[in-house]
Amino acid sequence: QLQLQESGPGLVKPSETLSLTCTVSGGSMSDSAYSWGWIRQPPGKGLEWMGTIYYSGSTYYNPSLDSRLSVSIDTSETQFSLKLTSVTAADTAVYFCARLSYYNNGGFSVDCFDMWGQGKMVTVSS
Amino acid sequence: DIQMTQSPSSLSASVGDRVTITCRASRTISNYVNWYQQRPGKAPNLLIYAASTLQSGVPSRFSGSASGTLFTLTISSLQPEDFATYYCQQSYTTPNTFGQGTRLDIK
């Protein structure tokens, strides 16, 4: 059974870089049937898609994060990571990593986040 | 960006009730809508993808439908474990966007 687990610091100072890693176990990350993403949730608020790294290596980021976000993948280590620079208090949130799966539905391909990590709370504070 | 307007934002219901949650997209997105359930302190769990396809292992009391830009999640007979927050998400284009969420409480 595939499992995802976020890890990294729970406290980051303002203006510094937030770095998280998602470790994937029980399955391979190199399968082209999957891509990998990060979603966050500020306390008491809704979900925000941050970015996705596709099996091809291409990345797509939420424009709201400007150029602060980067996502990379290391298939040999079964991990992928997130780096968010110049953080502020507004970046305080639970950060989830997730698997993006593709399904053939009536002849067209749809994608959805079908496996999630438990989430990592990150607080930005001095 | 495509906006997903979800309603209601909160809902109180009783065990056994039929409940409907809607999500309206700001433009045509075919059937590229997914629904997730999130219990307090837990990660979201995929319920439905492609507007109406039930994810494996999800009880059949959950169903989804689409009509134009309006998407609906229905729970036919509420069970105690269904009291949670529900989110729609469009996967038609990036940035993928979620609805604001619907909190379903016990009446």
mmCIF file of C-alpha atoms in Angstrom:
data_model
loop_
_atom_site.group_PDB
_atom_site.id
_atom_site.type_symbol
_atom_site.label_atom_id
_atom_site.label_comp_id
_atom_site.label_asym_id
_atom_site.label_seq_id
_atom_site.Cartn_x
_atom_site.Cartn_y
_atom_site.Cartn_z
ATOM 1 C CA GLN A 1 0.000 0.000 0.000
ATOM 2 C CA LEU A 2 1.471 3.311 -1.101
ATOM 3 C CA GLN A 3 2.140 5.800 1.652
ATOM 4 C CA LEU A 4 3.324 9.404 1.602
ATOM 5 C CA GLN A 5 4.950 11.185 4.522
ATOM 6 C CA GLU A 6 5.909 14.851 4.779
ATOM 7 C CA SER A 7 8.956 15.866 6.776
ATOM 8 C CA GLY A 8 10.839 19.045 7.539
ATOM 9 C CA PRO A 9 11.012 21.889 10.042
ATOM 10 C CA GLY A 10 7.826 22.892 11.801
ATOM 11 C CA LEU A 11 9.007 26.448 12.406
ATOM 12 C CA VAL A 12 10.537 28.802 9.866
ATOM 13 C CA LYS A 13 11.562 32.423 10.353
ATOM 14 C CA PRO A 14 10.113 35.173 8.167
ATOM 15 C CA SER A 15 12.077 35.851 4.965
ATOM 16 C CA GLU A 16 13.712 32.426 5.121
ATOM 17 C CA THR A 17 13.103 29.361 2.934
ATOM 18 C CA LEU A 18 10.585 26.676 3.812
ATOM 19 C CA SER A 19 11.796 23.234 2.744
ATOM 20 C CA LEU A 20 9.745 20.054 2.957
ATOM 21 C CA THR A 21 10.270 16.535 1.691
ATOM 22 C CA CYS A 22 7.667 13.925 0.837
ATOM 23 C CA THR A 23 8.827 10.320 1.128
ATOM 24 C CA VAL A 24 6.924 7.781 -0.927
ATOM 25 C CA SER A 25 6.936 4.185 0.282
ATOM 26 C CA GLY A 26 5.240 1.026 -0.884
ATOM 27 C CA GLY A 27 5.424 1.976 -4.541
ATOM 28 C CA SER A 28 7.535 3.480 -7.292
ATOM 29 C CA MET A 29 7.656 7.157 -8.183
ATOM 30 C CA SER A 30 9.009 6.441 -11.645
ATOM 31 C CA ASP A 31 5.717 5.055 -12.983
ATOM 32 C CA SER A 32 4.506 7.404 -15.726
ATOM 33 C CA ALA A 33 0.952 6.831 -14.559
ATOM 34 C CA TYR A 34 1.500 9.248 -11.695
ATOM 35 C CA SER A 35 2.593 12.765 -10.931
ATOM 36 C CA TRP A 36 3.154 14.422 -7.575
ATOM 37 C CA GLY A 37 1.851 17.572 -5.962
ATOM 38 C CA TRP A 38 1.785 19.881 -2.973
ATOM 39 C CA ILE A 39 -1.367 21.376 -1.474
ATOM 40 C CA ARG A 40 -1.551 23.574 1.617
ATOM 41 C CA GLN A 41 -4.220 24.612 4.091
ATOM 42 C CA PRO A 42 -3.897 27.662 6.377
ATOM 43 C CA PRO A 43 -5.373 27.114 9.849
ATOM 44 C CA GLY A 44 -9.171 27.071 9.692
ATOM 45 C CA LYS A 45 -9.212 27.722 5.948
ATOM 46 C CA GLY A 46 -9.597 25.847 2.675
ATOM 47 C CA LEU A 47 -7.231 23.993 0.383
ATOM 48 C CA GLU A 48 -4.808 25.707 -1.980
ATOM 49 C CA TRP A 49 -3.059 23.862 -4.788
ATOM 50 C CA MET A 50 0.590 24.896 -4.811
ATOM 51 C CA GLY A 51 2.206 22.960 -7.619
ATOM 52 C CA THR A 52 2.651 19.668 -9.418
ATOM 53 C CA ILE A 53 5.655 17.886 -10.854
ATOM 54 C CA TYR A 54 4.747 15.585 -13.697
ATOM 55 C CA TYR A 55 6.356 12.259 -14.501
ATOM 56 C CA SER A 56 8.025 13.987 -17.448
ATOM 57 C CA GLY A 57 9.785 16.333 -15.034
ATOM 58 C CA SER A 58 7.695 19.334 -16.017
ATOM 59 C CA THR A 59 6.435 21.526 -13.229
ATOM 60 C CA TYR A 60 3.397 23.739 -12.884
ATOM 61 C CA TYR A 61 3.067 26.222 -10.066
ATOM 62 C CA ASN A 62 0.261 28.352 -8.724
ATOM 63 C CA PRO A 63 0.878 31.890 -10.036
ATOM 64 C CA SER A 64 -0.163 33.231 -6.617
ATOM 65 C CA LEU A 65 3.141 31.939 -5.309
ATOM 66 C CA ASP A 66 4.990 33.927 -7.954
ATOM 67 C CA SER A 67 8.495 32.669 -8.391
ATOM 68 C CA ARG A 68 8.910 31.644 -4.738
ATOM 69 C CA LEU A 69 8.089 27.973 -5.245
ATOM 70 C CA SER A 70 10.097 25.131 -6.648
ATOM 71 C CA VAL A 71 9.291 21.422 -6.639
ATOM 72 C CA SER A 72 11.779 18.730 -7.508
ATOM 73 C CA ILE A 73 11.778 14.959 -7.614
ATOM 74 C CA ASP A 74 14.340 12.303 -6.840
ATOM 75 C CA THR A 75 13.094 8.988 -8.151
ATOM 76 C CA SER A 76 16.115 7.101 -6.907
ATOM 77 C CA GLU A 77 15.341 8.152 -3.361
ATOM 78 C CA THR A 78 11.551 7.918 -3.704
ATOM 79 C CA GLN A 79 11.202 11.480 -2.531
ATOM 80 C CA PHE A 80 10.063 14.801 -3.870
ATOM 81 C CA SER A 81 10.515 18.159 -2.274
ATOM 82 C CA LEU A 82 9.166 21.662 -1.976
ATOM 83 C CA LYS A 83 11.051 24.895 -1.450
ATOM 84 C CA LEU A 84 9.215 28.125 -0.777
ATOM 85 C CA THR A 85 11.386 31.212 -0.460
ATOM 86 C CA SER A 86 10.879 34.524 1.339
ATOM 87 C CA VAL A 87 8.148 33.195 3.602
ATOM 88 C CA THR A 88 5.807 35.373 5.643
ATOM 89 C CA ALA A 89 3.179 34.661 8.276
ATOM 90 C CA ALA A 90 0.699 34.129 5.426
ATOM 91 C CA ASP A 91 2.590 30.934 4.563
ATOM 92 C CA THR A 92 1.702 29.369 7.902
ATOM 93 C CA ALA A 93 -0.288 26.273 6.997
ATOM 94 C CA VAL A 94 -0.538 22.516 6.961
ATOM 95 C CA TYR A 95 1.350 21.302 3.907
ATOM 96 C CA PHE A 96 0.179 18.116 2.197
ATOM 97 C CA CYS A 97 1.977 16.089 -0.433
ATOM 98 C CA ALA A 98 -0.175 13.981 -2.716
ATOM 99 C CA ARG A 99 -0.123 11.618 -5.664
ATOM 100 C CA LEU A 100 -1.827 12.747 -8.852
ATOM 101 C CA SER A 101 -3.377 9.809 -10.681
ATOM 102 C CA TYR A 102 -4.812 9.664 -14.172
ATOM 103 C CA TYR A 103 -8.003 7.891 -15.094
ATOM 104 C CA ASN A 104 -9.511 7.194 -18.488
ATOM 105 C CA ASN A 105 -13.057 8.454 -18.363
ATOM 106 C CA GLY A 106 -15.172 8.118 -21.466
ATOM 107 C CA GLY A 107 -12.171 8.455 -23.728
ATOM 108 C CA PHE A 108 -10.570 11.423 -22.042
ATOM 109 C CA SER A 109 -8.016 11.491 -19.264
ATOM 110 C CA VAL A 110 -8.856 13.033 -15.928
ATOM 111 C CA ASP A 111 -6.560 13.537 -12.995
ATOM 112 C CA CYS A 112 -7.115 13.750 -9.258
ATOM 113 C CA PHE A 113 -5.180 13.553 -6.005
ATOM 114 C CA ASP A 114 -5.953 10.029 -4.842
ATOM 115 C CA MET A 115 -3.297 9.500 -2.173
ATOM 116 C CA TRP A 116 -2.241 12.064 0.430
ATOM 117 C CA GLY A 117 0.308 12.390 3.179
ATOM 118 C CA GLN A 118 -0.942 13.117 6.678
ATOM 119 C CA GLY A 119 0.175 16.743 6.469
ATOM 120 C CA LYS A 120 2.913 18.794 8.105
ATOM 121 C CA MET A 121 2.114 21.919 10.099
ATOM 122 C CA VAL A 122 4.579 24.723 9.361
ATOM 123 C CA THR A 123 4.526 27.954 11.313
ATOM 124 C CA VAL A 124 6.287 31.062 10.074
ATOM 125 C CA SER A 125 7.328 33.138 13.055
ATOM 126 C CA SER A 126 10.384 34.807 14.505
ATOM 127 C CA ASP B 1 -8.131 31.377 -12.864
ATOM 128 C CA ILE B 2 -11.259 29.258 -12.783
ATOM 129 C CA GLN B 3 -13.325 30.017 -9.685
ATOM 130 C CA MET B 4 -15.215 27.202 -7.989
ATOM 131 C CA THR B 5 -18.110 28.618 -5.973
ATOM 132 C CA GLN B 6 -19.253 26.043 -3.476
ATOM 133 C CA SER B 7 -22.480 26.176 -1.490
ATOM 134 C CA PRO B 8 -23.575 26.088 1.163
ATOM 135 C CA SER B 9 -20.545 26.961 3.271
ATOM 136 C CA SER B 10 -22.054 25.038 6.170
ATOM 137 C CA LEU B 11 -24.918 22.656 6.626
ATOM 138 C CA SER B 12 -26.552 20.939 9.587
ATOM 139 C CA ALA B 13 -28.264 17.606 9.040
ATOM 140 C CA SER B 14 -29.282 14.434 10.808
ATOM 141 C CA VAL B 15 -28.271 10.818 10.361
ATOM 142 C CA GLY B 16 -30.346 9.373 7.543
ATOM 143 C CA ASP B 17 -30.878 12.711 5.775
ATOM 144 C CA ARG B 18 -30.225 13.250 2.081
ATOM 145 C CA VAL B 19 -27.745 16.069 1.538
ATOM 146 C CA THR B 20 -26.717 17.991 -1.572
ATOM 147 C CA ILE B 21 -23.674 20.215 -1.992
ATOM 148 C CA THR B 22 -23.095 22.225 -5.141
ATOM 149 C CA CYS B 23 -20.128 23.745 -6.889
ATOM 150 C CA ARG B 24 -20.391 26.162 -9.799
ATOM 151 C CA ALA B 25 -17.438 26.744 -12.076
ATOM 152 C CA SER B 26 -16.768 30.218 -13.472
ATOM 153 C CA ARG B 27 -16.539 28.766 -16.977
ATOM 154 C CA THR B 28 -17.013 25.514 -18.862
ATOM 155 C CA ILE B 29 -14.754 22.765 -17.586
ATOM 156 C CA SER B 30 -16.407 19.669 -19.037
ATOM 157 C CA ASN B 31 -16.466 17.022 -16.298
ATOM 158 C CA TYR B 32 -13.087 17.841 -14.759
ATOM 159 C CA VAL B 33 -14.328 18.033 -11.176
ATOM 160 C CA ASN B 34 -13.282 15.990 -8.187
ATOM 161 C CA TRP B 35 -14.825 15.838 -4.718
ATOM 162 C CA TYR B 36 -12.931 15.292 -1.460
ATOM 163 C CA GLN B 37 -13.952 14.659 2.128
ATOM 164 C CA GLN B 38 -11.808 15.989 4.965
ATOM 165 C CA ARG B 39 -12.282 15.011 8.585
ATOM 166 C CA PRO B 40 -10.811 17.276 11.304
ATOM 167 C CA GLY B 41 -7.050 16.953 11.581
ATOM 168 C CA LYS B 42 -6.845 14.571 8.633
ATOM 169 C CA ALA B 43 -5.833 14.752 5.000
ATOM 170 C CA PRO B 44 -8.507 15.054 2.326
ATOM 171 C CA ASN B 45 -9.849 11.802 0.906
ATOM 172 C CA LEU B 46 -10.915 11.440 -2.715
ATOM 173 C CA LEU B 47 -14.599 10.546 -3.069
ATOM 174 C CA ILE B 48 -15.489 11.194 -6.700
ATOM 175 C CA TYR B 49 -13.518 12.042 -9.834
ATOM 176 C CA ALA B 50 -14.610 13.163 -13.288
ATOM 177 C CA ALA B 51 -17.752 14.645 -11.734
ATOM 178 C CA SER B 52 -19.566 11.348 -11.237
ATOM 179 C CA THR B 53 -17.194 8.376 -10.936
ATOM 180 C CA LEU B 54 -16.996 6.896 -7.466
ATOM 181 C CA GLN B 55 -13.474 6.251 -6.227
ATOM 182 C CA SER B 56 -12.781 2.629 -5.302
ATOM 183 C CA GLY B 57 -13.805 1.856 -1.732
ATOM 184 C CA VAL B 58 -16.126 4.842 -1.343
ATOM 185 C CA PRO B 59 -19.656 3.914 -0.187
ATOM 186 C CA SER B 60 -22.364 4.034 -2.827
ATOM 187 C CA ARG B 61 -24.413 6.536 -0.819
ATOM 188 C CA PHE B 62 -22.077 9.153 -2.322
ATOM 189 C CA SER B 63 -22.813 10.266 -5.857
ATOM 190 C CA GLY B 64 -21.885 13.122 -8.158
ATOM 191 C CA SER B 65 -23.479 14.743 -11.151
ATOM 192 C CA ALA B 66 -22.898 17.582 -13.569
ATOM 193 C CA SER B 67 -25.058 19.944 -15.552
ATOM 194 C CA GLY B 68 -23.162 22.541 -17.529
ATOM 195 C CA THR B 69 -21.001 24.404 -15.042
ATOM 196 C CA LEU B 70 -22.944 23.187 -11.995
ATOM 197 C CA PHE B 71 -21.611 20.167 -10.154
ATOM 198 C CA THR B 72 -23.392 18.358 -7.358
ATOM 199 C CA LEU B 73 -22.319 15.979 -4.605
ATOM 200 C CA THR B 74 -25.146 14.018 -3.013
ATOM 201 C CA ILE B 75 -25.081 11.842 0.084
ATOM 202 C CA SER B 76 -28.225 9.733 -0.033
ATOM 203 C CA SER B 77 -28.460 8.738 3.629
ATOM 204 C CA LEU B 78 -26.070 10.404 6.053
ATOM 205 C CA GLN B 79 -24.041 8.191 8.333
ATOM 206 C CA PRO B 80 -22.240 9.375 11.492
ATOM 207 C CA GLU B 81 -18.845 9.151 9.777
ATOM 208 C CA ASP B 82 -19.985 11.508 7.000
ATOM 209 C CA PHE B 83 -19.922 14.600 9.200
ATOM 210 C CA ALA B 84 -16.881 16.364 7.775
ATOM 211 C CA THR B 85 -15.898 19.111 5.361
ATOM 212 C CA TYR B 86 -16.293 18.583 1.620
ATOM 213 C CA TYR B 87 -14.355 20.266 -1.179
ATOM 214 C CA CYS B 88 -14.775 20.328 -4.918
ATOM 215 C CA GLN B 89 -11.738 20.798 -7.155
ATOM 216 C CA GLN B 90 -11.391 21.522 -10.851
ATOM 217 C CA SER B 91 -8.627 19.712 -12.723
ATOM 218 C CA TYR B 92 -9.445 21.225 -16.131
ATOM 219 C CA THR B 93 -6.519 23.596 -16.090
ATOM 220 C CA THR B 94 -3.832 24.980 -13.826
ATOM 221 C CA PRO B 95 -3.952 26.495 -11.378
ATOM 222 C CA ASN B 96 -6.140 23.715 -10.077
ATOM 223 C CA THR B 97 -8.637 25.392 -7.788
ATOM 224 C CA PHE B 98 -10.735 24.178 -4.909
ATOM 225 C CA GLY B 99 -14.103 25.332 -3.698
ATOM 226 C CA GLN B 100 -14.249 27.095 -0.337
ATOM 227 C CA GLY B 101 -15.523 23.948 1.375
ATOM 228 C CA THR B 102 -18.819 22.861 2.942
ATOM 229 C CA ARG B 103 -18.784 21.954 6.607
ATOM 230 C CA LEU B 104 -21.398 19.309 7.370
ATOM 231 C CA ASP B 105 -22.407 19.209 11.044
ATOM 232 C CA ILE B 106 -24.755 17.049 13.055
ATOM 233 C CA LYS B 107 -28.083 18.755 13.728
#
